[in-house]
Amino acid sequence: MLNIVHMWVNGKEVELAVDPRESLLETLREKLNLTSVKKGCGVGECGACTVLIDGVAVDTCLYLTMWADSKHILTTEGLKGPNGELNPIQQAFIDEAAVQCGFCTPGLIMTAVEIVGTGRKYTREELRKLIAGHLCRCTGYENILNAIEKVAGIHS
Amino acid sequence: MESVGKSFVRVDARGKVTGEAKYANDLMPKDCLQAKVVRSTIANGVVKSIDISEAEKVPGVVKIVTCFDVPDIQFPTAGHPWSVEAAHQDVPDRKLLNTRVRQWGDDIAAVVAVDNVAAERAASLIRVEYEEYDPIVTVEEALAPGATPLHPDIRKDNIFVHTSFRTSPDFDYDKAKERAIEEYGEENLIEVEGVYRTPRISHCHIEVCTSWAYVDTNGKVTVISSTQIPHITRRVIGQALGWPIGKVRVIKPYIGGGFGNKQDVLYEPLNAYLSIVCGGRPVCLELSREECISQTRTRHACKGVLRGLATKDGKLLAREGDIYTNKGAYASHGHAITGGITTNFKDIMHDEYGCRSDGYSVYTSSAVSGAMRAYGVPQAAFLADSLTDDICYAGGFDPLKFRMENCVPPGFVASNGITYYSYSLKECMKRGAEFIHWDEKRREYANQTGPIRRGVGMGIFMYKVGVYPISLETSSARMILNQDGSIQVELSATEIGQGADTVFSQMASETTGITMDKVYIISTQDTDVAPFDTGAYASRQSFVTGKAVKKCALELRARILDYASYMLNRPAEELMIWRNNICEKIHTGDPVPERPARDQAEEKPAEQNTKKLALGGSYIDNSRNDGSVGESAKYSAWLDGKVKEYDIHDLPNGEAAILRDTGVEKDIQPGEVLLSMEELAMNAFYSLDRSEHITAEVTNQCKENTFASGCCFVDIEVDMPLGKVKVNNIINVHDSGTLLNPKLAEAQVHGGMSMGIGYALTEEILYNEKGRPLNANLLDFKIPTAMDVPDYHVEFLEMDDPMGPYGNKALGEPPAIPVAPAIRNAILHATGVSMKEIPMTQQKLVAAFKEAGLI
């Protein structure tokens, strides 16, 4: 038995028939081919599958697609400008060498976009707490913090 | 140098921040079937029967295979070069699915279904009857009299291999002690003994282990895998299935970290088999995080029974260690890592009389141990550095001074001939101590009272850069000139996050004279196309594969110049490539030697050499690849704040060395631009007279080796009632030769430091009495989050190493090595409590502080 879900994904209206048990992670990856949304654990421990739902960073592996009905979803694919321009956070990740294997990167970028979206400026300690839901094994978080600080830090 | 040594942005950075970089599962076709491994619910025993009748009824199930169905072939899994000598081959001790169960969760059957839900449902309905034996989870249990041998066909008991290393064949610790008593008097000696332990941990790359497989139209079973070692995976799939290796194809796209776990062949052979038995349909075998932690590979847990002897004035006389590693249910990398632990424990310090270290790798019925970042050296460093600081504590020595006086010396030659050429270990220690304000803090924290105390501690390491002469590594490289004068570079040393694609591009640019923006590296390895290389592991890529890149670039450059010679009607010797142009080669007539001539070798003030020795930097580098030794062959060492140079011929195996810059043309510079690469390339492709595709493909056998080294210093705060350790300040100082890309190098060190902090304080896979893992998930197996780590400080002492293709040495793994011992030793300094095992969790620390009467 499939249910109909109506939502906006990266600005585009979509209507899908989904299994009510389906996670938003599965829907985005398998039905909409948005493969920037990564699966690292499937149980909300690593943050690799983070997207913004109505502007809030959410682990999509723990979020049923049914709950996304009438909501606005933003994935990393949706950050790209019309001519391929990067979001300032993406550019900061490049400039600060905050990327290594790249698997945690899209999820962290989405959380960073949420942070920037608040319009506030943050201390490094505050940023540490705000990204603590993301696990990264390559970078030790140093350059990721540098990148986010560059855009949303108190000295930015 | 033009390209090497500069902080170019990663070539894959944009693709990764946009999420467009494709990883294995991102490429999976929509109709891909899903496989689930059925796992044993006992840790040790035999499968008597499997009933799949209920499972088969689940709608969507396509195929169920059990341990009674698979080929009767045992295969090895290690990501090593295959030895052509049977005695040195990796041990084949597992089948695709096993009736003899040797760990909780062993692979006994597999279900293929249209989706995961059906596969998991069916798997849960499979009924298994076992003959059950007692679980043997620890080394002690496995070595106990009467313990069931886990692999009776391979070993009569559970000792996989026992090796014994001594600094000299007749060295004996007890005899050394007798001698010391005679020479110094018993009252003038310090002896420390203890049992030190390191935990079993998981790599925790964020991408789980996954692959998908199908049989292609040409009959080849094709596996798209998150692996570090595509060509080895191809060979092992062939071995496991009894298929011709040519009928196997492995494709490796971007991978989400490996850290050594994916330097083993994991489930690719089973995945290939499942596709074959499903008529070649695509089948995905993605592990859950829980399976990844408990059913792939782990870092060996290790127990060291150690003794050390020093004089009361701080001279290290002798040490010995019996080191036991828990290798788990299957051989994986065999004894190699245990051998690495024992030799490194022995070599990192210089013992006046000598050292013995015996290593025992032991089969147990628990998760398999394999490669993990730094291949045994983190364990060796914890053992050696803990013993060193315990000796210092007992003798009242300053740990920095003691190491300065007793650590591995410049010019060190290991028993297998590996020589420490460019030596900066002591200077690294000096820089680290300066940064952390060692002397000041040692005094300041000397007599603390109260529940919160501070301490400073240090750890050191050295790390062999390549594998030779233990095995011979082969790397290949291919370069192709495009029609616009740009080039493609193709390798099989894989990008796994470490930045290999970027530094290889820099190398290709450096040596060809074609600028970075015109170098296109092919990141994906497809074993049908990519030239052979054993893959990404050790810290070998920039050193071992780097030599193949350099050799290939030299060959491509020679072919380009040959074509330019034809076009310009001038001898190739008069031409050079400079920033995408063929230029006239100008001899300055004023040669500036890159190193002082042999008779001028003398001490140079450190101030002039703080950045790096001015080596390399030539436009044209006609390195000989014939293994001959150059006239001015030298190696260098930082000593007492000065760089000293030694003649390479003075070293025991100096004649075998190849000097990196042998034959370099140093006295040239680009003159008039004669021809652009674009013109040349277009002509070469379409000339009516001489049309040719300019390419180069080479294989390089790496017969050179050297050591990298470094240290970590920490300043910590210990809240004793809470057992909580806070790292207030931390620095790693690395001696890794010339940096290829400083920004990426620094980033790599950060990651290693974070891993070291987790190793020190929180990470350990735990088992219950039945042998079942208790914390195989990222919530309970605690790797550091951003809140658990401080800001890191990193310094490098850059010194050209004569063995490295561009003066470079290992860096990928070393940063993870010295952190845990540094934290452990800082706790000793802060509290006087000698922790004998990591991770030093809050619970363990509270217990230790209570026992010491501190809380």
PDB file of N, CA and C in Angstrom, chain A residues 21 29-30 35-36 38-41 45-46 48 76 80 84 86 90 93-97 99-103 105-106 109 124 128-129 131-132 135 137-143, chain B residues 9-10 14 16-18 20 22-23 25-26 30 202-204 206-208 256-257 259 286 289 497 747 750-751 754-755 763 777-779 783-787 789-792:
ATOM      1  N   ARG A  21       6.700   3.156   5.330  1.00  0.00           N
ATOM      2  CA  ARG A  21       7.854   2.859   6.187  1.00  0.00           C
ATOM      3  C   ARG A  21       9.134   3.476   5.649  1.00  0.00           C
ATOM      4  N   ARG A  29      17.518   9.477  -2.030  1.00  0.00           N
ATOM      5  CA  ARG A  29      18.574   8.783  -2.783  1.00  0.00           C
ATOM      6  C   ARG A  29      18.012   7.941  -3.921  1.00  0.00           C
ATOM      7  N   GLU A  30      17.022   7.121  -3.572  1.00  0.00           N
ATOM      8  CA  GLU A  30      16.603   6.097  -4.532  1.00  0.00           C
ATOM      9  C   GLU A  30      15.557   6.595  -5.527  1.00  0.00           C
ATOM     10  N   THR A  35      22.094  11.884  -4.521  1.00  0.00           N
ATOM     11  CA  THR A  35      23.053  11.012  -3.825  1.00  0.00           C
ATOM     12  C   THR A  35      24.055  11.774  -2.969  1.00  0.00           C
ATOM     13  N   SER A  36      23.888  13.092  -2.864  1.00  0.00           N
ATOM     14  CA  SER A  36      24.728  13.805  -1.887  1.00  0.00           C
ATOM     15  C   SER A  36      24.294  13.416  -0.479  1.00  0.00           C
ATOM     16  N   LYS A  38      24.096  11.078   2.188  1.00  0.00           N
ATOM     17  CA  LYS A  38      24.859   9.841   2.403  1.00  0.00           C
ATOM     18  C   LYS A  38      24.321   9.057   3.593  1.00  0.00           C
ATOM     19  N   LYS A  39      24.485   7.747   3.500  1.00  0.00           N
ATOM     20  CA  LYS A  39      24.107   6.907   4.636  1.00  0.00           C
ATOM     21  C   LYS A  39      25.373   6.400   5.325  1.00  0.00           C
ATOM     22  N   GLY A  40      25.552   6.767   6.590  1.00  0.00           N
ATOM     23  CA  GLY A  40      26.731   6.301   7.316  1.00  0.00           C
ATOM     24  C   GLY A  40      26.383   5.357   8.446  1.00  0.00           C
ATOM     25  N   CYS A  41      25.129   5.384   8.885  1.00  0.00           N
ATOM     26  CA  CYS A  41      24.776   4.515  10.010  1.00  0.00           C
ATOM     27  C   CYS A  41      23.315   4.069   9.943  1.00  0.00           C
ATOM     28  N   GLU A  45      23.281   8.436  14.132  1.00  0.00           N
ATOM     29  CA  GLU A  45      24.498   8.610  14.924  1.00  0.00           C
ATOM     30  C   GLU A  45      25.545   9.474  14.236  1.00  0.00           C
ATOM     31  N   CYS A  46      25.548   9.510  12.894  1.00  0.00           N
ATOM     32  CA  CYS A  46      26.709  10.098  12.208  1.00  0.00           C
ATOM     33  C   CYS A  46      26.432  11.416  11.497  1.00  0.00           C
ATOM     34  N   ALA A  48      25.615  12.021   8.403  1.00  0.00           N
ATOM     35  CA  ALA A  48      25.983  12.114   6.986  1.00  0.00           C
ATOM     36  C   ALA A  48      24.774  12.364   6.091  1.00  0.00           C
ATOM     37  N   THR A  76      22.281  19.217  -0.629  1.00  0.00           N
ATOM     38  CA  THR A  76      23.478  19.903  -1.140  1.00  0.00           C
ATOM     39  C   THR A  76      23.343  20.203  -2.633  1.00  0.00           C
ATOM     40  N   LYS A  80      23.525  24.746  -5.379  1.00  0.00           N
ATOM     41  CA  LYS A  80      24.230  25.239  -6.564  1.00  0.00           C
ATOM     42  C   LYS A  80      23.470  26.389  -7.223  1.00  0.00           C
ATOM     43  N   GLY A  84      26.129  27.494 -11.673  1.00  0.00           N
ATOM     44  CA  GLY A  84      27.098  26.617 -11.024  1.00  0.00           C
ATOM     45  C   GLY A  84      27.833  27.270  -9.871  1.00  0.00           C
ATOM     46  N   LEU A  86      28.967  28.393  -6.247  1.00  0.00           N
ATOM     47  CA  LEU A  86      28.939  27.686  -4.971  1.00  0.00           C
ATOM     48  C   LEU A  86      28.388  28.590  -3.881  1.00  0.00           C
ATOM     49  N   GLN A  90      30.267  26.300   0.926  1.00  0.00           N
ATOM     50  CA  GLN A  90      30.978  25.322   0.088  1.00  0.00           C
ATOM     51  C   GLN A  90      32.360  25.848  -0.274  1.00  0.00           C
ATOM     52  N   PHE A  93      34.677  25.607   2.647  1.00  0.00           N
ATOM     53  CA  PHE A  93      35.163  24.230   2.832  1.00  0.00           C
ATOM     54  C   PHE A  93      36.328  23.944   1.884  1.00  0.00           C
ATOM     55  N   ILE A  94      36.232  24.457   0.653  1.00  0.00           N
ATOM     56  CA  ILE A  94      37.328  24.250  -0.300  1.00  0.00           C
ATOM     57  C   ILE A  94      38.566  25.019   0.156  1.00  0.00           C
ATOM     58  N   ASP A  95      38.377  26.286   0.473  1.00  0.00           N
ATOM     59  CA  ASP A  95      39.515  27.146   0.797  1.00  0.00           C
ATOM     60  C   ASP A  95      40.241  26.706   2.061  1.00  0.00           C
ATOM     61  N   GLU A  96      39.514  26.176   3.016  1.00  0.00           N
ATOM     62  CA  GLU A  96      40.121  25.798   4.288  1.00  0.00           C
ATOM     63  C   GLU A  96      40.586  24.344   4.321  1.00  0.00           C
ATOM     64  N   ALA A  97      40.556  23.665   3.195  1.00  0.00           N
ATOM     65  CA  ALA A  97      40.947  22.240   3.135  1.00  0.00           C
ATOM     66  C   ALA A  97      40.164  21.421   4.154  1.00  0.00           C
ATOM     67  N   VAL A  99      37.899  19.306   3.449  1.00  0.00           N
ATOM     68  CA  VAL A  99      37.380  18.110   2.796  1.00  0.00           C
ATOM     69  C   VAL A  99      38.493  17.076   2.691  1.00  0.00           C
ATOM     70  N   GLN A 100      38.222  15.860   3.092  1.00  0.00           N
ATOM     71  CA  GLN A 100      39.179  14.782   2.787  1.00  0.00           C
ATOM     72  C   GLN A 100      38.440  13.690   2.018  1.00  0.00           C
ATOM     73  N   CYS A 101      37.936  12.662   2.715  1.00  0.00           N
ATOM     74  CA  CYS A 101      37.253  11.627   1.916  1.00  0.00           C
ATOM     75  C   CYS A 101      35.956  12.170   1.331  1.00  0.00           C
ATOM     76  N   GLY A 102      35.375  13.159   1.986  1.00  0.00           N
ATOM     77  CA  GLY A 102      34.212  13.832   1.414  1.00  0.00           C
ATOM     78  C   GLY A 102      32.874  13.221   1.761  1.00  0.00           C
ATOM     79  N   PHE A 103      32.874  12.154   2.533  1.00  0.00           N
ATOM     80  CA  PHE A 103      31.609  11.459   2.764  1.00  0.00           C
ATOM     81  C   PHE A 103      30.738  12.177   3.788  1.00  0.00           C
ATOM     82  N   THR A 105      30.955  15.347   4.216  1.00  0.00           N
ATOM     83  CA  THR A 105      30.953  16.752   3.797  1.00  0.00           C
ATOM     84  C   THR A 105      29.563  17.321   3.468  1.00  0.00           C
ATOM     85  N   PRO A 106      28.757  16.660   2.601  1.00  0.00           N
ATOM     86  CA  PRO A 106      27.462  17.272   2.284  1.00  0.00           C
ATOM     87  C   PRO A 106      26.586  17.482   3.517  1.00  0.00           C
ATOM     88  N   ILE A 109      27.895  20.386   5.469  1.00  0.00           N
ATOM     89  CA  ILE A 109      27.611  21.635   4.757  1.00  0.00           C
ATOM     90  C   ILE A 109      26.160  22.059   4.999  1.00  0.00           C
ATOM     91  N   ARG A 124      33.774  29.752  18.448  1.00  0.00           N
ATOM     92  CA  ARG A 124      34.249  28.424  18.041  1.00  0.00           C
ATOM     93  C   ARG A 124      33.635  27.337  18.933  1.00  0.00           C
ATOM     94  N   ARG A 128      31.417  24.185  17.759  1.00  0.00           N
ATOM     95  CA  ARG A 128      31.731  22.789  18.091  1.00  0.00           C
ATOM     96  C   ARG A 128      30.466  22.047  18.520  1.00  0.00           C
ATOM     97  N   LYS A 129      29.683  22.698  19.348  1.00  0.00           N
ATOM     98  CA  LYS A 129      28.455  22.065  19.835  1.00  0.00           C
ATOM     99  C   LYS A 129      27.452  21.889  18.692  1.00  0.00           C
ATOM    100  N   ILE A 131      27.945  21.409  15.574  1.00  0.00           N
ATOM    101  CA  ILE A 131      28.257  20.360  14.587  1.00  0.00           C
ATOM    102  C   ILE A 131      28.536  19.004  15.248  1.00  0.00           C
ATOM    103  N   ALA A 132      28.285  18.933  16.559  1.00  0.00           N
ATOM    104  CA  ALA A 132      28.642  17.701  17.280  1.00  0.00           C
ATOM    105  C   ALA A 132      27.800  16.499  16.838  1.00  0.00           C
ATOM    106  N   LEU A 135      29.745  13.088  12.599  1.00  0.00           N
ATOM    107  CA  LEU A 135      31.027  12.431  12.820  1.00  0.00           C
ATOM    108  C   LEU A 135      31.883  12.547  11.568  1.00  0.00           C
ATOM    109  N   ARG A 137      35.879  11.266  10.472  1.00  0.00           N
ATOM    110  CA  ARG A 137      37.055  10.525  10.945  1.00  0.00           C
ATOM    111  C   ARG A 137      38.337  11.030  10.287  1.00  0.00           C
ATOM    112  N   CYS A 138      38.218  11.862   9.249  1.00  0.00           N
ATOM    113  CA  CYS A 138      39.423  12.280   8.505  1.00  0.00           C
ATOM    114  C   CYS A 138      40.047  13.566   9.018  1.00  0.00           C
ATOM    115  N   THR A 139      39.233  14.538   9.372  1.00  0.00           N
ATOM    116  CA  THR A 139      39.754  15.906   9.535  1.00  0.00           C
ATOM    117  C   THR A 139      40.024  16.313  10.970  1.00  0.00           C
ATOM    118  N   GLY A 140      39.485  15.559  11.935  1.00  0.00           N
ATOM    119  CA  GLY A 140      39.595  16.002  13.321  1.00  0.00           C
ATOM    120  C   GLY A 140      38.808  17.277  13.568  1.00  0.00           C
ATOM    121  N   TYR A 141      37.991  17.683  12.616  1.00  0.00           N
ATOM    122  CA  TYR A 141      37.060  18.829  12.675  1.00  0.00           C
ATOM    123  C   TYR A 141      37.733  20.200  12.574  1.00  0.00           C
ATOM    124  N   GLU A 142      39.051  20.249  12.692  1.00  0.00           N
ATOM    125  CA  GLU A 142      39.749  21.546  12.765  1.00  0.00           C
ATOM    126  C   GLU A 142      39.417  22.444  11.570  1.00  0.00           C
ATOM    127  N   ASN A 143      39.639  21.938  10.377  1.00  0.00           N
ATOM    128  CA  ASN A 143      39.428  22.779   9.199  1.00  0.00           C
ATOM    129  C   ASN A 143      37.954  22.968   8.887  1.00  0.00           C
TER     130      ASN A 143
ATOM    131  N   VAL B   9      44.665  23.471  -4.079  1.00  0.00           N
ATOM    132  CA  VAL B   9      43.372  22.961  -3.621  1.00  0.00           C
ATOM    133  C   VAL B   9      43.225  21.530  -4.128  1.00  0.00           C
ATOM    134  N   ARG B  10      42.607  20.702  -3.316  1.00  0.00           N
ATOM    135  CA  ARG B  10      42.384  19.310  -3.735  1.00  0.00           C
ATOM    136  C   ARG B  10      41.677  19.268  -5.090  1.00  0.00           C
ATOM    137  N   ARG B  14      35.864  20.351  -5.250  1.00  0.00           N
ATOM    138  CA  ARG B  14      34.588  20.869  -5.734  1.00  0.00           C
ATOM    139  C   ARG B  14      33.542  19.751  -5.841  1.00  0.00           C
ATOM    140  N   LYS B  16      33.331  17.167  -4.182  1.00  0.00           N
ATOM    141  CA  LYS B  16      32.912  16.677  -2.863  1.00  0.00           C
ATOM    142  C   LYS B  16      32.041  17.694  -2.113  1.00  0.00           C
ATOM    143  N   VAL B  17      32.307  18.980  -2.273  1.00  0.00           N
ATOM    144  CA  VAL B  17      31.429  19.943  -1.578  1.00  0.00           C
ATOM    145  C   VAL B  17      30.083  20.109  -2.269  1.00  0.00           C
ATOM    146  N   THR B  18      30.019  19.758  -3.528  1.00  0.00           N
ATOM    147  CA  THR B  18      28.724  19.841  -4.208  1.00  0.00           C
ATOM    148  C   THR B  18      27.937  18.544  -4.067  1.00  0.00           C
ATOM    149  N   GLU B  20      28.538  15.950  -5.661  1.00  0.00           N
ATOM    150  CA  GLU B  20      28.466  15.294  -6.972  1.00  0.00           C
ATOM    151  C   GLU B  20      29.467  14.149  -7.113  1.00  0.00           C
ATOM    152  N   LYS B  22      30.878  10.710  -6.839  1.00  0.00           N
ATOM    153  CA  LYS B  22      30.090   9.479  -6.704  1.00  0.00           C
ATOM    154  C   LYS B  22      30.850   8.412  -5.936  1.00  0.00           C
ATOM    155  N   TYR B  23      30.180   7.835  -4.971  1.00  0.00           N
ATOM    156  CA  TYR B  23      30.706   6.727  -4.174  1.00  0.00           C
ATOM    157  C   TYR B  23      29.983   5.453  -4.644  1.00  0.00           C
ATOM    158  N   ASN B  25      27.752   3.212  -3.755  1.00  0.00           N
ATOM    159  CA  ASN B  25      26.299   3.026  -3.791  1.00  0.00           C
ATOM    160  C   ASN B  25      25.569   4.097  -4.591  1.00  0.00           C
ATOM    161  N   ASP B  26      26.249   5.223  -4.823  1.00  0.00           N
ATOM    162  CA  ASP B  26      25.616   6.277  -5.627  1.00  0.00           C
ATOM    163  C   ASP B  26      25.481   5.837  -7.082  1.00  0.00           C
ATOM    164  N   LYS B  30      18.918   1.080 -10.431  1.00  0.00           N
ATOM    165  CA  LYS B  30      17.656   1.052  -9.685  1.00  0.00           C
ATOM    166  C   LYS B  30      17.137  -0.369  -9.445  1.00  0.00           C
ATOM    167  N   SER B 202      37.738   0.094  16.083  1.00  0.00           N
ATOM    168  CA  SER B 202      37.210   0.081  14.721  1.00  0.00           C
ATOM    169  C   SER B 202      37.643   1.341  13.976  1.00  0.00           C
ATOM    170  N   HIS B 203      37.832   1.185  12.677  1.00  0.00           N
ATOM    171  CA  HIS B 203      38.288   2.301  11.845  1.00  0.00           C
ATOM    172  C   HIS B 203      37.269   3.438  11.798  1.00  0.00           C
ATOM    173  N   CYS B 204      35.987   3.070  11.709  1.00  0.00           N
ATOM    174  CA  CYS B 204      34.903   4.054  11.674  1.00  0.00           C
ATOM    175  C   CYS B 204      35.032   5.073  10.550  1.00  0.00           C
ATOM    176  N   ILE B 206      33.385   6.883   7.590  1.00  0.00           N
ATOM    177  CA  ILE B 206      31.954   7.211   7.665  1.00  0.00           C
ATOM    178  C   ILE B 206      31.143   6.481   6.584  1.00  0.00           C
ATOM    179  N   GLU B 207      31.758   6.167   5.473  1.00  0.00           N
ATOM    180  CA  GLU B 207      31.052   5.307   4.512  1.00  0.00           C
ATOM    181  C   GLU B 207      31.202   3.865   4.986  1.00  0.00           C
ATOM    182  N   VAL B 208      30.093   3.162   5.083  1.00  0.00           N
ATOM    183  CA  VAL B 208      30.182   1.760   5.493  1.00  0.00           C
ATOM    184  C   VAL B 208      30.852   0.957   4.369  1.00  0.00           C
ATOM    185  N   GLY B 256      34.527   6.648   0.957  1.00  0.00           N
ATOM    186  CA  GLY B 256      34.347   7.478   2.155  1.00  0.00           C
ATOM    187  C   GLY B 256      35.220   7.017   3.302  1.00  0.00           C
ATOM    188  N   GLY B 257      36.522   7.042   3.065  1.00  0.00           N
ATOM    189  CA  GLY B 257      37.485   6.665   4.095  1.00  0.00           C
ATOM    190  C   GLY B 257      37.743   5.171   4.115  1.00  0.00           C
ATOM    191  N   PHE B 259      41.167   3.846   6.099  1.00  0.00           N
ATOM    192  CA  PHE B 259      42.038   3.716   7.276  1.00  0.00           C
ATOM    193  C   PHE B 259      42.582   2.309   7.465  1.00  0.00           C
ATOM    194  N   GLU B 286      25.556  -4.240   1.058  1.00  0.00           N
ATOM    195  CA  GLU B 286      25.976  -3.123   1.905  1.00  0.00           C
ATOM    196  C   GLU B 286      25.883  -3.561   3.359  1.00  0.00           C
ATOM    197  N   ARG B 289      26.246  -0.363   9.862  1.00  0.00           N
ATOM    198  CA  ARG B 289      27.340   0.138  10.705  1.00  0.00           C
ATOM    199  C   ARG B 289      27.737  -0.902  11.751  1.00  0.00           C
ATOM    200  N   GLY B 497      40.756   9.776   0.328  1.00  0.00           N
ATOM    201  CA  GLY B 497      40.537  10.914   1.225  1.00  0.00           C
ATOM    202  C   GLY B 497      41.843  11.575   1.621  1.00  0.00           C
ATOM    203  N   ALA B 747      46.229  19.045   7.286  1.00  0.00           N
ATOM    204  CA  ALA B 747      44.883  18.509   7.498  1.00  0.00           C
ATOM    205  C   ALA B 747      44.932  17.026   7.859  1.00  0.00           C
ATOM    206  N   HIS B 750      45.835  16.681  11.484  1.00  0.00           N
ATOM    207  CA  HIS B 750      44.678  16.926  12.366  1.00  0.00           C
ATOM    208  C   HIS B 750      43.870  15.652  12.572  1.00  0.00           C
ATOM    209  N   GLY B 751      43.565  14.983  11.471  1.00  0.00           N
ATOM    210  CA  GLY B 751      42.729  13.787  11.552  1.00  0.00           C
ATOM    211  C   GLY B 751      43.388  12.697  12.375  1.00  0.00           C
ATOM    212  N   SER B 754      43.137  13.518  16.093  1.00  0.00           N
ATOM    213  CA  SER B 754      41.798  13.217  16.606  1.00  0.00           C
ATOM    214  C   SER B 754      41.662  11.719  16.870  1.00  0.00           C
ATOM    215  N   MET B 755      42.161  10.929  15.917  1.00  0.00           N
ATOM    216  CA  MET B 755      42.094   9.480  16.084  1.00  0.00           C
ATOM    217  C   MET B 755      42.909   9.037  17.301  1.00  0.00           C
ATOM    218  N   GLU B 763      37.923   4.787  22.861  1.00  0.00           N
ATOM    219  CA  GLU B 763      37.541   3.755  21.888  1.00  0.00           C
ATOM    220  C   GLU B 763      37.952   2.351  22.315  1.00  0.00           C
ATOM    221  N   ASN B 777      28.278   0.052  17.592  1.00  0.00           N
ATOM    222  CA  ASN B 777      27.548   1.137  16.924  1.00  0.00           C
ATOM    223  C   ASN B 777      28.227   2.444  17.300  1.00  0.00           C
ATOM    224  N   LEU B 778      27.897   3.498  16.578  1.00  0.00           N
ATOM    225  CA  LEU B 778      28.620   4.755  16.775  1.00  0.00           C
ATOM    226  C   LEU B 778      28.157   5.536  18.000  1.00  0.00           C
ATOM    227  N   LEU B 779      27.097   5.041  18.645  1.00  0.00           N
ATOM    228  CA  LEU B 779      26.673   5.679  19.880  1.00  0.00           C
ATOM    229  C   LEU B 779      27.514   5.159  21.047  1.00  0.00           C
ATOM    230  N   ILE B 783      33.892   7.479  19.032  1.00  0.00           N
ATOM    231  CA  ILE B 783      34.957   8.228  18.374  1.00  0.00           C
ATOM    232  C   ILE B 783      34.718   9.708  18.683  1.00  0.00           C
ATOM    233  N   PRO B 784      35.767  10.520  18.636  1.00  0.00           N
ATOM    234  CA  PRO B 784      35.602  11.916  19.037  1.00  0.00           C
ATOM    235  C   PRO B 784      34.617  12.691  18.158  1.00  0.00           C
ATOM    236  N   THR B 785      33.831  13.527  18.795  1.00  0.00           N
ATOM    237  CA  THR B 785      33.039  14.525  18.071  1.00  0.00           C
ATOM    238  C   THR B 785      33.803  15.845  18.153  1.00  0.00           C
ATOM    239  N   ALA B 786      33.257  16.869  17.537  1.00  0.00           N
ATOM    240  CA  ALA B 786      33.927  18.184  17.563  1.00  0.00           C
ATOM    241  C   ALA B 786      34.046  18.715  18.984  1.00  0.00           C
ATOM    242  N   MET B 787      33.201  18.218  19.890  1.00  0.00           N
ATOM    243  CA  MET B 787      33.251  18.716  21.269  1.00  0.00           C
ATOM    244  C   MET B 787      34.308  17.998  22.109  1.00  0.00           C
ATOM    245  N   VAL B 789      37.466  17.305  21.130  1.00  0.00           N
ATOM    246  CA  VAL B 789      38.855  17.551  20.717  1.00  0.00           C
ATOM    247  C   VAL B 789      39.178  19.039  20.834  1.00  0.00           C
ATOM    248  N   PRO B 790      40.450  19.353  21.076  1.00  0.00           N
ATOM    249  CA  PRO B 790      40.854  20.759  21.142  1.00  0.00           C
ATOM    250  C   PRO B 790      41.285  21.242  19.758  1.00  0.00           C
ATOM    251  N   ASP B 791      41.711  22.474  19.678  1.00  0.00           N
ATOM    252  CA  ASP B 791      42.381  22.922  18.455  1.00  0.00           C
ATOM    253  C   ASP B 791      43.761  22.274  18.420  1.00  0.00           C
ATOM    254  N   TYR B 792      44.177  21.922  17.220  1.00  0.00           N
ATOM    255  CA  TYR B 792      45.450  21.215  17.099  1.00  0.00           C
ATOM    256  C   TYR B 792      46.548  22.158  16.606  1.00  0.00           C
TER     257      TYR B 792
END
